[in-house]
Coordinates of C-alpha atoms and ligand atoms in Angstrom, one line a residue:
M1 CA 64.9 83.1 127.9
K2 CA 68.7 84.2 127.8
Q3 CA 70.5 85.2 130.9
H4 CA 73.4 87.1 131.4
F5 CA 76.9 85.4 132.0
I6 CA 78.5 86.5 135.0
A7 CA 81.1 84.6 137.2
G8 CA 81.2 81.7 135.1
E9 CA 77.5 81.1 135.7
W10 CA 73.9 82.0 133.8
T11 CA 72.4 84.6 136.0
P12 CA 69.0 86.2 135.7
G13 CA 69.2 90.2 135.7
A14 CA 68.5 92.3 139.1
S15 CA 65.7 94.1 137.6
G16 CA 63.7 91.0 136.2
E17 CA 63.0 93.1 133.0
T18 CA 63.5 91.6 129.7
L19 CA 64.0 92.8 126.1
P20 CA 62.6 91.1 123.0
V21 CA 64.8 89.2 120.5
L22 CA 63.4 89.8 116.9
D23 CA 64.3 87.8 113.7
P24 CA 64.6 90.5 111.2
S25 CA 63.7 88.2 108.5
T26 CA 60.4 88.0 109.7
G27 CA 60.1 91.1 112.1
E28 CA 58.7 88.2 114.8
V29 CA 60.1 87.8 118.2
F30 CA 61.5 84.6 119.2
D31 CA 63.4 84.8 122.4
Q32 CA 64.0 87.3 125.6
L33 CA 67.2 88.8 126.8
Q34 CA 67.8 90.1 130.1
R35 CA 67.8 94.0 130.4
G36 CA 70.8 94.7 132.1
N37 CA 71.2 97.6 134.5
A38 CA 73.8 99.1 136.9
A39 CA 73.5 96.3 139.3
D40 CA 74.2 93.7 136.8
I41 CA 77.3 95.4 135.5
D42 CA 78.6 96.0 139.1
R43 CA 78.4 92.0 139.6
A44 CA 80.2 91.5 136.3
V45 CA 82.7 94.0 137.0
A46 CA 83.2 92.6 140.6
A47 CA 83.7 88.9 139.1
A48 CA 86.2 90.3 136.6
R49 CA 88.4 91.6 139.2
A50 CA 88.0 88.4 141.4
A51 CA 89.3 86.4 138.4
L52 CA 92.2 88.6 137.8
E53 CA 93.0 87.7 141.5
G54 CA 92.3 84.1 141.3
D55 CA 92.8 81.2 138.8
W56 CA 92.6 83.7 135.6
G57 CA 95.4 86.1 136.9
R58 CA 97.8 83.3 137.6
M59 CA 97.2 81.2 134.5
T60 CA 100.3 81.4 132.4
A61 CA 100.3 82.9 128.8
V62 CA 100.8 79.5 127.5
D63 CA 97.5 78.2 129.3
R64 CA 95.6 81.2 128.1
G65 CA 96.6 80.5 124.8
R66 CA 95.4 76.9 125.2
V67 CA 92.1 77.9 126.4
L68 CA 91.4 80.1 123.3
S69 CA 92.6 77.5 120.7
R70 CA 90.1 74.9 122.5
M71 CA 87.3 78.0 122.0
S72 CA 88.5 78.0 118.3
L73 CA 88.2 73.9 117.9
I74 CA 85.0 73.9 119.7
M75 CA 83.4 76.6 117.4
L76 CA 84.4 74.8 114.5
S77 CA 82.8 71.5 115.7
R78 CA 79.7 73.6 116.5
S79 CA 80.1 76.1 113.1
E80 CA 76.7 75.2 111.4
E81 CA 74.4 75.5 114.7
L82 CA 76.3 78.7 115.6
A83 CA 75.8 80.1 111.8
L84 CA 72.2 79.3 112.1
L85 CA 72.0 81.3 115.2
E86 CA 73.8 84.0 113.8
A87 CA 71.9 84.2 110.9
R88 CA 68.4 84.3 112.9
D89 CA 69.7 86.6 115.1
T90 CA 71.1 89.3 112.3
G91 CA 69.3 88.2 109.2
K92 CA 72.3 87.6 107.0
P93 CA 72.3 85.0 104.5
M94 CA 73.6 81.9 105.6
S95 CA 76.8 81.7 103.8
Q96 CA 77.8 85.1 105.4
A97 CA 76.7 83.8 108.8
R98 CA 78.7 80.5 108.1
N99 CA 81.8 82.6 107.4
D100 CA 81.4 84.9 110.5
I101 CA 81.6 81.7 112.6
Q102 CA 84.9 80.7 110.8
V103 CA 86.2 84.1 111.4
A104 CA 85.5 83.9 114.8
A105 CA 86.9 80.8 115.4
R106 CA 90.3 82.1 113.6
Y107 CA 90.6 85.0 115.9
C108 CA 90.7 82.3 118.8
E109 CA 93.3 80.4 116.6
F110 CA 95.3 83.5 116.2
Y111 CA 95.3 85.0 119.5
G112 CA 95.5 81.6 121.3
G113 CA 98.6 81.0 119.3
A114 CA 100.0 84.7 119.9
A115 CA 99.2 84.7 123.7
D116 CA 102.6 83.7 124.7
K117 CA 104.6 85.5 121.9
V118 CA 104.3 89.2 123.4
H119 CA 107.5 89.8 125.0
G120 CA 109.0 92.7 127.2
Q121 CA 112.4 94.0 127.2
A122 CA 115.7 94.5 128.5
I123 CA 117.0 97.7 128.3
P124 CA 121.2 98.6 128.4
Y125 CA 121.2 101.4 131.1
M126 CA 123.7 102.7 133.3
E127 CA 126.4 100.6 135.1
D128 CA 125.2 98.5 138.1
F129 CA 121.5 98.7 136.8
H130 CA 119.2 96.2 135.6
V131 CA 116.5 97.5 133.3
V132 CA 113.4 95.6 132.0
V133 CA 110.2 96.5 130.5
L134 CA 107.2 93.9 131.2
R135 CA 103.8 94.0 129.4
E136 CA 101.0 93.6 131.6
P137 CA 97.3 93.2 130.9
Y138 CA 95.4 96.2 131.8
G139 CA 93.1 94.4 134.3
V140 CA 89.1 94.7 133.7
T141 CA 88.5 95.6 130.0
A142 CA 84.9 96.6 129.0
H143 CA 83.7 95.8 125.6
I144 CA 80.9 97.5 123.8
L145 CA 79.7 96.2 120.5
P146 CA 77.6 96.7 117.6
W147 CA 74.9 94.3 115.7
N148 CA 76.5 93.9 112.4
Y149 CA 78.9 91.1 112.9
P150 CA 78.2 89.9 116.4
A151 CA 80.4 86.7 116.3
Q152 CA 83.4 88.4 114.3
M153 CA 83.3 91.3 116.8
F154 CA 83.6 89.1 119.8
G155 CA 86.6 87.4 118.3
R156 CA 88.0 90.6 117.3
S157 CA 87.6 92.4 120.5
V158 CA 87.1 90.1 123.4
V159 CA 89.5 87.3 122.3
P160 CA 92.9 89.5 122.2
A161 CA 92.0 91.3 125.6
L162 CA 91.7 87.6 126.9
A163 CA 95.0 86.4 125.2
M164 CA 96.9 89.2 127.1
G165 CA 95.4 88.3 130.4
N166 CA 92.7 91.0 131.2
A167 CA 89.4 90.0 132.6
A168 CA 86.4 90.8 130.1
V169 CA 83.0 92.6 130.6
L170 CA 81.0 92.5 127.3
K171 CA 77.8 94.4 126.7
P172 CA 76.9 93.0 123.2
S173 CA 74.1 95.0 121.1
E174 CA 70.6 94.6 122.2
D175 CA 69.9 94.1 118.2
A176 CA 72.1 90.9 118.0
C177 CA 74.0 89.1 120.9
L178 CA 73.0 85.3 120.8
S179 CA 76.1 84.5 119.6
A180 CA 78.3 86.0 122.2
L181 CA 76.0 84.6 124.6
A182 CA 76.9 81.2 123.2
F183 CA 80.5 81.8 123.0
C184 CA 80.3 81.7 126.7
D185 CA 79.4 78.2 127.4
I186 CA 82.0 77.5 124.7
A187 CA 84.6 79.6 126.8
K188 CA 83.5 77.7 130.0
E189 CA 83.7 74.0 128.0
A190 CA 87.1 75.0 126.9
G191 CA 88.4 75.6 130.3
L192 CA 88.4 79.5 131.0
P193 CA 88.1 80.1 134.5
A194 CA 85.0 81.9 136.1
G195 CA 85.1 85.6 135.7
A196 CA 87.2 86.1 133.3
L197 CA 84.4 86.9 130.4
N198 CA 81.4 88.1 131.5
V199 CA 78.4 89.1 129.0
V200 CA 75.6 91.6 130.2
T201 CA 72.9 92.1 127.8
G202 CA 70.6 95.2 127.9
L203 CA 70.3 98.9 126.4
G204 CA 73.1 101.0 125.7
E205 CA 72.0 103.7 127.6
E206 CA 71.5 101.5 130.7
A207 CA 73.8 98.7 130.6
G208 CA 76.2 100.3 128.4
S209 CA 76.8 103.7 130.0
A210 CA 76.8 101.9 133.6
L211 CA 79.5 99.8 132.3
T212 CA 81.7 103.0 130.9
A213 CA 81.1 104.5 133.9
H214 CA 82.0 102.0 136.4
T215 CA 85.2 102.6 138.6
G216 CA 86.0 99.1 138.6
I217 CA 87.0 99.1 134.6
D218 CA 90.5 99.8 133.3
F219 CA 90.5 100.0 129.8
V220 CA 87.4 100.4 127.4
T221 CA 87.1 99.5 123.7
F222 CA 83.8 100.6 121.6
T223 CA 82.7 99.6 118.2
G224 CA 79.9 101.6 116.8
S225 CA 78.4 104.9 115.7
P226 CA 80.5 108.1 115.9
E227 CA 77.8 109.6 118.2
V228 CA 77.8 107.0 120.9
G229 CA 81.8 106.8 120.6
T230 CA 82.0 110.5 121.8
I231 CA 80.0 109.4 124.7
V232 CA 81.9 106.5 125.4
Q233 CA 85.2 108.4 124.9
K234 CA 83.9 111.2 127.4
A235 CA 83.0 108.6 129.9
A236 CA 86.8 107.0 129.4
A237 CA 88.2 110.7 130.0
E238 CA 86.4 111.3 133.6
R239 CA 87.9 108.3 134.6
H240 CA 91.3 108.5 132.8
I241 CA 91.3 105.3 131.3
K242 CA 92.7 104.0 127.8
C243 CA 89.9 104.0 125.1
V244 CA 89.8 102.6 121.7
L245 CA 87.2 103.4 119.3
E246 CA 86.2 101.6 116.2
L247 CA 83.6 104.0 114.3
G248 CA 81.9 104.4 111.4
G249 CA 83.3 104.9 107.5
K250 CA 82.5 106.2 104.1
S251 CA 85.2 104.0 102.2
P252 CA 86.0 105.0 98.8
Q253 CA 86.9 102.4 95.7
I254 CA 88.7 104.5 93.4
V255 CA 88.6 103.0 89.7
F256 CA 91.1 104.4 87.2
E257 CA 90.8 103.9 83.4
D258 CA 93.5 101.2 83.2
A259 CA 92.0 99.1 86.0
D260 CA 91.2 95.6 85.4
L261 CA 87.4 96.3 85.3
D262 CA 86.3 92.7 85.1
R263 CA 87.6 92.1 88.6
A264 CA 86.7 95.5 89.8
L265 CA 83.0 94.8 89.1
G266 CA 82.3 91.7 91.5
F267 CA 84.1 93.4 94.4
I268 CA 82.3 96.9 94.0
L269 CA 79.2 94.9 94.3
K270 CA 79.9 92.8 97.2
A271 CA 81.6 95.6 99.1
I272 CA 78.2 97.5 99.1
T273 CA 75.7 94.6 99.6
Q274 CA 77.7 92.4 102.0
N275 CA 75.9 92.2 105.2
G276 CA 73.3 94.5 103.5
G277 CA 75.8 97.3 103.5
Q278 CA 75.8 97.3 107.2
T279 CA 79.6 96.9 107.3
C280 CA 81.6 99.6 108.7
S281 CA 84.1 99.1 105.9
A282 CA 81.4 99.0 103.2
G283 CA 82.9 100.4 99.8
S284 CA 80.1 103.2 99.9
R285 CA 81.5 105.6 97.6
L286 CA 82.3 104.5 93.9
L287 CA 84.9 106.9 92.3
V288 CA 85.2 106.5 88.5
Q289 CA 87.4 108.3 86.3
A290 CA 85.6 110.5 83.8
S291 CA 87.3 109.1 80.8
I292 CA 85.5 105.5 81.6
Y293 CA 82.7 106.9 83.6
D294 CA 79.8 106.1 81.1
S295 CA 81.1 102.5 80.0
F296 CA 81.9 101.3 83.3
V297 CA 78.7 102.8 85.2
A298 CA 76.6 100.9 82.6
R299 CA 78.4 98.0 83.6
V300 CA 77.8 98.3 87.5
V301 CA 74.0 99.2 86.6
E302 CA 73.7 95.8 85.0
R303 CA 75.2 93.9 87.7
F304 CA 73.3 96.0 90.4
K305 CA 70.1 95.1 88.7
E306 CA 70.6 91.5 89.5
S307 CA 71.3 91.9 93.3
A308 CA 68.7 90.8 95.8
A309 CA 67.8 91.0 99.4
G310 CA 66.4 87.6 100.6
T311 CA 66.1 85.6 103.9
P312 CA 69.0 83.7 105.3
A313 CA 68.0 80.4 103.6
M314 CA 67.7 82.1 100.2
D315 CA 71.3 83.1 100.6
R316 CA 71.3 86.1 98.3
D317 CA 73.5 89.3 98.3
C318 CA 72.2 90.3 101.3
G319 CA 69.5 89.8 104.0
P320 CA 67.0 92.1 105.7
L321 CA 68.4 95.2 107.6
I322 CA 68.9 94.6 111.3
N323 CA 65.2 96.6 112.5
A324 CA 62.5 98.6 111.4
A325 CA 64.5 101.9 112.7
Q326 CA 67.3 101.1 110.5
K327 CA 64.9 100.1 107.3
Q328 CA 63.4 103.6 107.7
R329 CA 66.7 105.1 108.2
V330 CA 68.1 103.8 105.1
E331 CA 65.0 104.3 102.8
G332 CA 65.0 108.0 104.2
F333 CA 68.5 108.0 102.4
I334 CA 67.1 106.8 99.2
R335 CA 64.2 108.9 99.3
R336 CA 65.8 112.1 99.7
A337 CA 68.4 111.4 96.9
V338 CA 65.5 110.7 94.7
E339 CA 63.5 113.9 95.8
S340 CA 66.9 115.9 95.1
G341 CA 66.9 114.8 91.6
L342 CA 69.8 112.2 91.8
P343 CA 69.6 109.6 89.1
L344 CA 68.6 106.4 90.5
L345 CA 70.6 104.4 88.2
A346 CA 69.6 101.0 89.2
Q347 CA 67.8 99.1 91.8
G348 CA 68.0 95.4 92.9
Q349 CA 65.0 93.1 93.9
V350 CA 63.6 92.0 97.3
A351 CA 63.4 88.5 96.3
S352 CA 59.7 87.0 96.0
G353 CA 58.6 85.1 99.0
V354 CA 60.4 87.1 102.0
P355 CA 58.0 87.3 104.8
A356 CA 56.1 90.4 104.9
G357 CA 57.3 91.7 108.3
G358 CA 61.1 91.4 107.6
Y359 CA 63.0 94.7 106.9
Y360 CA 64.2 94.2 103.3
V361 CA 65.6 97.0 101.5
A362 CA 66.4 96.4 97.4
P363 CA 70.0 97.6 97.0
A364 CA 70.2 101.1 95.3
L365 CA 72.7 102.8 93.2
F366 CA 72.9 106.4 92.5
G367 CA 75.1 108.4 89.9
N368 CA 76.6 111.7 89.4
V369 CA 76.6 112.3 93.2
P370 CA 77.4 115.7 93.9
R371 CA 80.5 116.2 96.3
D372 CA 78.6 117.5 99.0
H373 CA 75.5 115.3 99.0
E374 CA 74.7 113.5 101.9
L375 CA 75.0 110.3 99.8
A376 CA 78.7 111.5 99.1
C377 CA 79.3 112.4 103.0
N378 CA 77.3 110.5 105.4
E379 CA 77.4 106.8 106.3
V380 CA 74.1 105.1 105.2
F381 CA 74.8 101.7 106.8
G382 CA 72.7 100.0 104.0
P383 CA 72.8 98.7 100.6
V384 CA 73.4 102.1 98.6
L385 CA 76.2 103.0 96.5
A386 CA 77.1 106.5 95.2
I387 CA 79.0 106.8 92.1
I388 CA 80.9 110.0 91.9
P389 CA 83.2 110.9 88.7
F390 CA 86.9 112.4 89.0
T391 CA 89.2 113.4 86.5
D392 CA 92.8 112.6 87.4
E393 CA 94.9 111.2 90.2
D394 CA 95.2 114.3 92.1
D395 CA 91.5 114.8 91.9
A396 CA 90.9 111.5 93.0
I397 CA 93.1 111.5 96.1
K398 CA 91.4 114.9 97.1
L399 CA 88.0 113.5 96.6
A400 CA 88.9 110.1 98.7
N401 CA 89.9 112.0 101.4
A402 CA 87.1 114.5 101.3
T403 CA 84.8 113.1 104.1
E404 CA 85.0 113.1 107.9
F405 CA 85.6 109.5 108.1
G406 CA 88.8 107.4 107.3
L407 CA 88.3 103.8 107.5
L408 CA 89.4 101.8 104.3
A409 CA 90.1 102.6 100.4
G410 CA 90.2 100.4 97.5
I411 CA 92.4 101.5 94.6
W412 CA 91.8 100.0 91.1
T413 CA 94.7 100.4 88.6
R414 CA 97.5 98.6 86.6
D415 CA 99.9 101.3 87.0
G416 CA 102.2 100.1 89.9
G417 CA 103.5 103.7 90.7
R418 CA 100.2 105.1 91.2
Q419 CA 99.0 102.2 93.3
T420 CA 101.8 103.0 95.7
R421 CA 101.5 107.1 95.4
V422 CA 97.5 107.1 96.0
A423 CA 98.0 104.4 98.9
K424 CA 100.4 106.7 100.6
R425 CA 98.1 109.7 100.3
M426 CA 95.0 108.0 101.7
R427 CA 94.2 109.1 105.0
C428 CA 92.5 106.1 106.6
G429 CA 93.6 102.9 108.2
Q430 CA 93.7 100.2 105.5
V431 CA 94.4 100.5 101.6
Y432 CA 93.5 97.6 99.2
I433 CA 94.9 97.3 96.0
N434 CA 93.0 95.6 93.1
C435 CA 91.0 93.9 95.9
Y436 CA 88.7 95.1 98.8
G437 CA 88.4 93.2 102.3
A438 CA 85.5 94.6 103.9
G439 CA 84.9 92.1 107.1
G440 CA 87.5 89.1 107.6
G441 CA 91.2 89.8 107.9
V442 CA 91.9 88.5 111.3
E443 CA 95.7 89.1 110.5
L444 CA 95.4 92.7 109.4
P445 CA 95.7 95.5 111.6
F446 CA 92.5 97.4 111.5
G447 CA 91.2 100.7 112.7
G448 CA 90.4 104.2 111.6
V449 CA 91.7 107.8 111.7
K450 CA 89.6 110.9 111.8
K451 CA 85.8 110.3 112.6
S452 CA 86.4 106.5 112.0
G453 CA 88.0 106.4 115.5
H454 CA 91.4 105.6 116.8
G455 CA 93.5 102.3 118.2
R456 CA 93.7 99.2 116.4
E457 CA 92.5 95.9 116.6
K458 CA 93.0 92.7 114.4
G459 CA 96.3 91.1 113.8
F460 CA 99.5 91.2 116.3
M461 CA 99.2 94.6 117.0
A462 CA 95.8 94.6 119.1
L463 CA 97.7 92.5 121.6
E464 CA 99.7 95.5 122.2
E465 CA 96.5 97.6 122.4
F466 CA 95.4 95.3 125.3
C467 CA 98.6 95.4 127.3
T468 CA 100.2 98.1 129.3
V469 CA 104.1 98.8 129.6
K470 CA 105.9 98.9 133.1
T471 CA 109.3 99.7 133.2
V472 CA 111.2 98.0 136.1
V473 CA 114.7 99.5 137.1
Q474 CA 117.0 97.4 139.3
Y475 CA 120.2 98.9 141.0
H476 CA 122.0 95.9 141.5
G477 CA 125.6 96.9 142.9
R478 CA 128.8 95.2 142.5
Ligands
NAD501 P1 75.5 102.1 118.2 O1 76.5 103.3 118.4 O2 74.1 102.7 118.1 O3 75.6 101.0 119.1 C1 76.9 100.0 119.6 C2 76.8 99.7 120.7 O4 77.1 101.1 121.8 C3 75.6 98.9 121.3 O5 76.0 97.7 122.2 C4 74.8 100.1 122.0 O6 74.0 99.5 123.0 C5 75.9 100.8 122.8 N1 75.4 101.8 123.3 C6 74.6 102.9 122.8 N2 74.5 104.0 123.6 C7 75.2 103.6 124.5 C8 75.8 104.5 125.7 N3 75.3 106.0 126.0 N4 76.7 104.2 126.4 C9 77.5 103.1 126.1 N5 77.1 102.2 125.3 C10 76.1 102.4 124.2 O7 76.1 101.4 116.9 P2 75.3 100.3 116.0 O8 74.1 101.0 115.3 O9 75.2 98.9 116.8 O10 76.1 99.8 114.9 C11 76.2 100.6 113.6 C12 77.7 101.7 113.7 O11 78.8 100.9 114.0 C13 77.9 102.4 112.5 O12 78.2 103.4 112.5 C14 79.2 101.5 112.1 O13 80.0 102.1 111.2 C15 79.9 101.4 113.3 N6 80.7 99.8 113.3 C16 82.1 100.2 113.2 C17 83.1 99.3 113.0 C18 84.5 99.5 112.9 O14 85.3 98.5 113.4 N7 84.9 100.6 112.7 C19 82.7 98.1 113.0 C20 81.2 98.0 113.2 C21 80.3 98.7 113.3

């Protein structure tokens, strides 16, 4: 039975109620979580505030960085055990779970090294004045995270906040939070003072909304669906605190007729099957120039037929989806697409021998998807790829920007001028040229525009998100 981590200690929830932990690859319950409520959130926020006023608030940036660097080393030394935990909690293939732990450790390494490198400024001002601009932590930061990459999300959201000296309260997803809980022990072992990191598990509408409504938080960062993002932003607006939103996507991969198609093929398949397509930056729309449409799509079909979903140990292209509701949702998209007459060009396999209770969906490929079809516009969050033809460069740009989302775009062409022209006109947060980077990319500023959210995580810029600026003007006389 898992407990909350508050003030450096494992703590039972106030209500005594629990939630089951399911293994998505079997559908079986293998542990229990605390079903946190407002009283637990209250204790966690108080612990974070006390840490800011105590040892954590007094710790130098160098020492904060050293704690995070030690966390990285401990994660690496326990990486196989952590990867097994992550795979069991999320169902993802072992090689992906292993990668996720490496990435989480890399966040600790990156932000550990950067903690003492965010500096203020001195500003030349009027005679007899001395002006400095200080960078300071916000205070208590609230983090609400999804289930798709729990270990990476911890590294991406919580770690830069700690690097800047904030005290964090995390409400991970009720569907996958075991790695975040395991990281609490690692943080303690690495010397993180009590209260700097607090984790309360529970449901979004209970623990999550209690956290966003709490008067003791100074900042909220949310990663998840656009619908809940709206609720979180409204709660932040009520309190006039800063809110970073990392929401969904419907990212295009644009393949021009002059592209290196051999190279593009592997990336295209991986960008939609990785994590079962449950990736905000999944390349879920494949835009193909009409002149190569038939020949290239035939090659995508061949590759797609070979793809398969399996258990973590089978280590196929994808694992099961996270839960029964997500499986139903994705199957609904596939069923409606077939019913609307869309050609189902190819479907991968569900590997033989997977447990009957697991939430497996075979990857599905649809061709000639009309531009206003739900598969061309809405986030499926599953292994479903929609192919749409385009005529020329202007048409490709218009089509790529046509959804409400704006997270990533991939451009496949050998023409250097076109690479830059198209990249400049993409309305999104990251553009990949002749490559595609769903997941990972610790060093690369990441985030969306439009319905994909606002604010930036990852890279050095995340540190700027997690600190506020204070200008100090001193009259020093003669
Ligand atoms: P979700 O929005 O359902 O839940 C995310 C988190 O919000 C969970 O911890 C949940 O408990 C909590 N929550 C739910 N209701 C809440 C409320 N009323 N108040 C406060 N918290 C609440 O999202 P999900 O299903 O876990 O994840 C899938 C979505 O996340 C997809 O849309 C995906 O694109 C998005 N996502 C975005 C990024 C990104 O970086 N842009 C990364 C990963 C996932």
